[in-house]
PDB file of C-alpha atoms in Angstrom:
ATOM      1  CA  MET A  18     -25.511  11.598 -11.337  1.00  0.00           C
ATOM      2  CA  PRO A  19     -23.932   9.746  -8.369  1.00  0.00           C
ATOM      3  CA  GLU A  20     -25.825   6.803  -6.961  1.00  0.00           C
ATOM      4  CA  LYS A  21     -27.660   7.519  -3.701  1.00  0.00           C
ATOM      5  CA  ARG A  22     -26.129   5.382  -0.978  1.00  0.00           C
ATOM      6  CA  PRO A  23     -27.500   4.592   2.469  1.00  0.00           C
ATOM      7  CA  PRO A  24     -25.586   6.047   5.421  1.00  0.00           C
ATOM      8  CA  ALA A  25     -22.548   3.934   6.225  1.00  0.00           C
ATOM      9  CA  THR A  26     -22.687   1.893   9.411  1.00  0.00           C
ATOM     10  CA  ARG A  27     -20.019   0.561  11.717  1.00  0.00           C
ATOM     11  CA  THR A  28     -20.733  -2.893  10.278  1.00  0.00           C
ATOM     12  CA  ASP A  29     -20.116  -1.574   6.732  1.00  0.00           C
ATOM     13  CA  HIS A  30     -16.847  -0.030   7.945  1.00  0.00           C
ATOM     14  CA  GLU A  31     -15.702  -3.364   9.396  1.00  0.00           C
ATOM     15  CA  THR A  32     -16.812  -5.240   6.259  1.00  0.00           C
ATOM     16  CA  PHE A  33     -14.663  -2.882   4.185  1.00  0.00           C
ATOM     17  CA  CYS A  34     -11.634  -3.476   6.416  1.00  0.00           C
ATOM     18  CA  THR A  35     -11.931  -7.256   6.450  1.00  0.00           C
ATOM     19  CA  THR A  36     -12.639  -7.447   2.708  1.00  0.00           C
ATOM     20  CA  GLU A  37      -9.609  -5.345   1.797  1.00  0.00           C
ATOM     21  CA  GLY A  38      -7.363  -7.253   4.194  1.00  0.00           C
ATOM     22  CA  TRP A  39      -6.791  -4.752   6.990  1.00  0.00           C
ATOM     23  CA  THR A  40      -5.259  -6.287  10.128  1.00  0.00           C
ATOM     24  CA  GLU A  41      -6.811  -5.759  13.534  1.00  0.00           C
ATOM     25  CA  ARG A  42      -4.390  -4.011  15.865  1.00  0.00           C
ATOM     26  CA  LYS A  43      -4.231  -5.195  19.419  1.00  0.00           C
ATOM     27  CA  ARG A  44      -2.826  -3.395  22.427  1.00  0.00           C
ATOM     28  CA  ALA A  45       0.616  -4.211  23.814  1.00  0.00           C
ATOM     29  CA  THR A  46      -1.036  -6.740  26.114  1.00  0.00           C
ATOM     30  CA  GLY A  47      -2.405  -8.561  23.058  1.00  0.00           C
ATOM     31  CA  LYS A  48      -5.985  -7.644  23.911  1.00  0.00           C
ATOM     32  CA  ARG A  49      -8.499  -5.614  21.950  1.00  0.00           C
ATOM     33  CA  GLY A  50      -9.263  -2.067  22.979  1.00  0.00           C
ATOM     34  CA  THR A  51     -12.415  -1.540  24.994  1.00  0.00           C
ATOM     35  CA  HIS A  52     -13.759   1.490  23.116  1.00  0.00           C
ATOM     36  CA  HIS A  53     -12.694   0.858  19.528  1.00  0.00           C
ATOM     37  CA  VAL A  54     -11.675  -1.853  17.089  1.00  0.00           C
ATOM     38  CA  ASN A  55      -8.462  -0.619  15.470  1.00  0.00           C
ATOM     39  CA  TYR A  56      -7.271  -1.723  12.035  1.00  0.00           C
ATOM     40  CA  GLU A  57      -4.148  -1.033   9.982  1.00  0.00           C
ATOM     41  CA  LEU A  58      -3.239  -1.524   6.326  1.00  0.00           C
ATOM     42  CA  PRO A  59       0.336  -1.296   4.988  1.00  0.00           C
ATOM     43  CA  LEU A  60       0.413   0.346   1.550  1.00  0.00           C
ATOM     44  CA  PRO A  61       2.806  -0.436  -1.313  1.00  0.00           C
ATOM     45  CA  ASP A  62       4.422   3.009  -0.921  1.00  0.00           C
ATOM     46  CA  GLY A  63       5.440   2.192   2.667  1.00  0.00           C
ATOM     47  CA  ARG A  64       2.771   4.198   4.480  1.00  0.00           C
ATOM     48  CA  ILE A  65       0.404   2.518   6.940  1.00  0.00           C
ATOM     49  CA  LEU A  66      -3.250   3.510   7.137  1.00  0.00           C
ATOM     50  CA  TYR A  67      -5.077   3.313  10.468  1.00  0.00           C
ATOM     51  CA  THR A  68      -8.803   3.315  11.132  1.00  0.00           C
ATOM     52  CA  ARG A  69     -10.936   2.734  14.199  1.00  0.00           C
ATOM     53  CA  ILE A  70     -14.487   1.569  14.634  1.00  0.00           C
ATOM     54  CA  SER A  71     -16.330   2.432  17.835  1.00  0.00           C
ATOM     55  CA  HIS A  72     -17.744  -0.399  19.959  1.00  0.00           C
ATOM     56  CA  PRO A  73     -20.123  -1.938  19.533  1.00  0.00           C
ATOM     57  CA  VAL A  74     -19.608  -2.714  15.866  1.00  0.00           C
ATOM     58  CA  ASP A  75     -23.245  -2.596  14.849  1.00  0.00           C
ATOM     59  CA  ARG A  76     -25.668  -1.055  12.394  1.00  0.00           C
ATOM     60  CA  THR A  77     -25.304   2.431  13.938  1.00  0.00           C
ATOM     61  CA  ASP A  78     -24.980   5.059  11.178  1.00  0.00           C
ATOM     62  CA  TYR A  79     -22.107   7.477  10.883  1.00  0.00           C
ATOM     63  CA  GLY A  80     -22.984  11.147  10.496  1.00  0.00           C
ATOM     64  CA  PRO A  81     -22.011  12.785   7.187  1.00  0.00           C
ATOM     65  CA  SER A  82     -19.167  14.827   8.702  1.00  0.00           C
ATOM     66  CA  ILE A  83     -17.461  11.970  10.540  1.00  0.00           C
ATOM     67  CA  TRP A  84     -18.016   9.651   7.573  1.00  0.00           C
ATOM     68  CA  SER A  85     -16.356  12.099   5.213  1.00  0.00           C
ATOM     69  CA  HIS A  86     -13.368  12.253   7.586  1.00  0.00           C
ATOM     70  CA  ILE A  87     -13.128   8.434   7.793  1.00  0.00           C
ATOM     71  CA  LEU A  88     -13.237   8.009   4.007  1.00  0.00           C
ATOM     72  CA  ARG A  89     -10.740  10.771   3.279  1.00  0.00           C
ATOM     73  CA  ASP A  90      -8.279  10.603   6.169  1.00  0.00           C
ATOM     74  CA  GLN A  91      -8.424   7.029   7.460  1.00  0.00           C
ATOM     75  CA  LEU A  92      -9.435   4.784   4.556  1.00  0.00           C
ATOM     76  CA  GLU A  93      -8.182   7.067   1.739  1.00  0.00           C
ATOM     77  CA  VAL A  94     -10.927   5.995  -0.681  1.00  0.00           C
ATOM     78  CA  THR A  95     -13.902   7.548  -2.411  1.00  0.00           C
ATOM     79  CA  ALA A  96     -17.453   6.644  -1.428  1.00  0.00           C
ATOM     80  CA  ASP A  97     -17.785   4.666  -4.676  1.00  0.00           C
ATOM     81  CA  GLU A  98     -14.620   2.659  -3.929  1.00  0.00           C
ATOM     82  CA  PHE A  99     -15.849   2.011  -0.397  1.00  0.00           C
ATOM     83  CA  TRP A 100     -19.257   0.739  -1.492  1.00  0.00           C
ATOM     84  CA  ASP A 101     -17.794  -1.331  -4.339  1.00  0.00           C
ATOM     85  CA  CYS A 102     -15.607  -3.084  -1.765  1.00  0.00           C
ATOM     86  CA  VAL A 103     -18.453  -3.598   0.727  1.00  0.00           C
ATOM     87  CA  SER A 104     -21.082  -4.638  -1.832  1.00  0.00           C
ATOM     88  CA  ASN A 105     -19.011  -6.410  -4.515  1.00  0.00           C
ATOM     89  CA  GLN A 106     -15.790  -7.400  -2.699  1.00  0.00           C
ATOM     90  CA  VAL A 107     -13.713  -5.227  -5.080  1.00  0.00           C
ATOM     91  CA  SER A 108     -10.698  -3.876  -3.220  1.00  0.00           C
ATOM     92  CA  PRO A 109      -9.600  -0.312  -4.007  1.00  0.00           C
ATOM     93  CA  ASP A 110      -6.633   0.102  -6.322  1.00  0.00           C
ATOM     94  CA  ARG A 111      -3.824   1.044  -3.971  1.00  0.00           C
ATOM     95  CA  GLY A 112      -1.128   0.598  -6.620  1.00  0.00           C
ATOM     96  CA  LEU A 113       1.471  -2.108  -6.696  1.00  0.00           C
ATOM     97  CA  ALA A 114       4.770  -2.110  -4.907  1.00  0.00           C
ATOM     98  CA  GLN A 115       7.477  -1.355  -7.402  1.00  0.00           C
ATOM     99  CA  PRO A 116       9.935  -4.232  -7.659  1.00  0.00           C
ATOM    100  CA  VAL A 117      13.374  -3.294  -6.472  1.00  0.00           C
ATOM    101  CA  ALA A 118      15.909  -3.818  -9.210  1.00  0.00           C
ATOM    102  CA  GLU A 119      18.896  -5.942  -8.322  1.00  0.00           C
ATOM    103  CA  ALA A 120      21.788  -3.620  -7.695  1.00  0.00           C
ATOM    104  CA  ILE A 121      24.824  -3.775  -9.944  1.00  0.00           C
ATOM    105  CA  PRO A 122      27.892  -4.508  -7.787  1.00  0.00           C
ATOM    106  CA  VAL A 123      30.175  -1.520  -7.343  1.00  0.00           C
ATOM    107  CA  GLY A 124      33.155  -3.439  -8.762  1.00  0.00           C
ATOM    108  CA  VAL A 125      31.238  -4.108 -11.984  1.00  0.00           C
ATOM    109  CA  ILE A 126      30.299  -0.418 -12.313  1.00  0.00           C
ATOM    110  CA  ARG A 127      33.916   0.606 -11.696  1.00  0.00           C
ATOM    111  CA  THR A 128      35.253  -1.867 -14.261  1.00  0.00           C
ATOM    112  CA  LEU A 129      32.773  -0.806 -16.933  1.00  0.00           C
ATOM    113  CA  THR A 130      33.201   2.948 -16.397  1.00  0.00           C
ATOM    114  CA  GLN A 131      36.929   3.176 -15.670  1.00  0.00           C
ATOM    115  CA  GLU A 132      38.429   0.304 -17.625  1.00  0.00           C
ATOM    116  CA  ALA A 133      35.929  -0.270 -20.442  1.00  0.00           C
ATOM    117  CA  HIS A 134      35.175   3.496 -20.662  1.00  0.00           C
ATOM    118  CA  ILE A 135      31.393   3.042 -20.851  1.00  0.00           C
ATOM    119  CA  PRO A 136      29.521   6.170 -19.703  1.00  0.00           C
ATOM    120  CA  GLU A 137      28.166   5.767 -16.163  1.00  0.00           C
ATOM    121  CA  ALA A 138      24.612   6.679 -17.246  1.00  0.00           C
ATOM    122  CA  GLU A 139      24.698   3.830 -19.757  1.00  0.00           C
ATOM    123  CA  VAL A 140      25.949   1.383 -17.122  1.00  0.00           C
ATOM    124  CA  ARG A 141      23.269   2.457 -14.608  1.00  0.00           C
ATOM    125  CA  ALA A 142      20.594   1.890 -17.252  1.00  0.00           C
ATOM    126  CA  MET A 143      21.644  -1.777 -17.483  1.00  0.00           C
ATOM    127  CA  THR A 144      20.237  -4.612 -15.417  1.00  0.00           C
ATOM    128  CA  LYS A 145      22.628  -6.480 -13.155  1.00  0.00           C
ATOM    129  CA  ALA A 146      22.738  -9.391 -15.619  1.00  0.00           C
ATOM    130  CA  GLU A 147      23.433  -7.067 -18.576  1.00  0.00           C
ATOM    131  CA  ALA A 148      26.230  -5.298 -16.704  1.00  0.00           C
ATOM    132  CA  ILE A 149      27.893  -8.572 -15.719  1.00  0.00           C
ATOM    133  CA  ALA A 150      27.584  -9.878 -19.289  1.00  0.00           C
ATOM    134  CA  ARG A 151      29.122  -6.640 -20.597  1.00  0.00           C
ATOM    135  CA  MET A 152      31.998  -6.890 -18.120  1.00  0.00           C
ATOM    136  CA  THR A 153      32.583 -10.540 -19.084  1.00  0.00           C
ATOM    137  CA  HIS A 154      32.631  -9.520 -22.747  1.00  0.00           C
ATOM    138  CA  PHE A 155      35.128  -6.751 -21.950  1.00  0.00           C
ATOM    139  CA  TYR A 156      37.439  -9.145 -20.069  1.00  0.00           C
ATOM    140  CA  THR A 157      37.320 -11.778 -22.813  1.00  0.00           C
ATOM    141  CA  THR A 158      37.622  -9.484 -25.848  1.00  0.00           C
ATOM    142  CA  GLY A 159      39.146  -6.296 -24.471  1.00  0.00           C
ATOM    143  CA  LYS A 160      36.306  -4.292 -26.079  1.00  0.00           C
TER     144      LYS A 160
END
């Protein structure tokens, strides 16, 4: 049975944002908005989440409908993830950015596929270092 939580407040919302590392967005003039505090969070997949907290940021509760919208559409977390972040400083798992593999130079791919006759799929499965080592081996031994 899910734990009964108190209604979320604007202060809880801001605590979540600051704990997870959201950045406050300012207007083009560099000033804060007068009606809302706006935050953004870049995600590892390249998307950027945006959320806004009405002024004043205080202990005013959110209604269930608006709170559901904020969790789902702005913060993209479950209620449990939200409260774990607010209460225990545990940030939601947003995934990790996948490291970009170093590209194999086109000349190395061409040499390995056309001169050493290694199937392209096999070459593309290599790391850059492996491909260069294979090309060096080919040039020194002819194999």
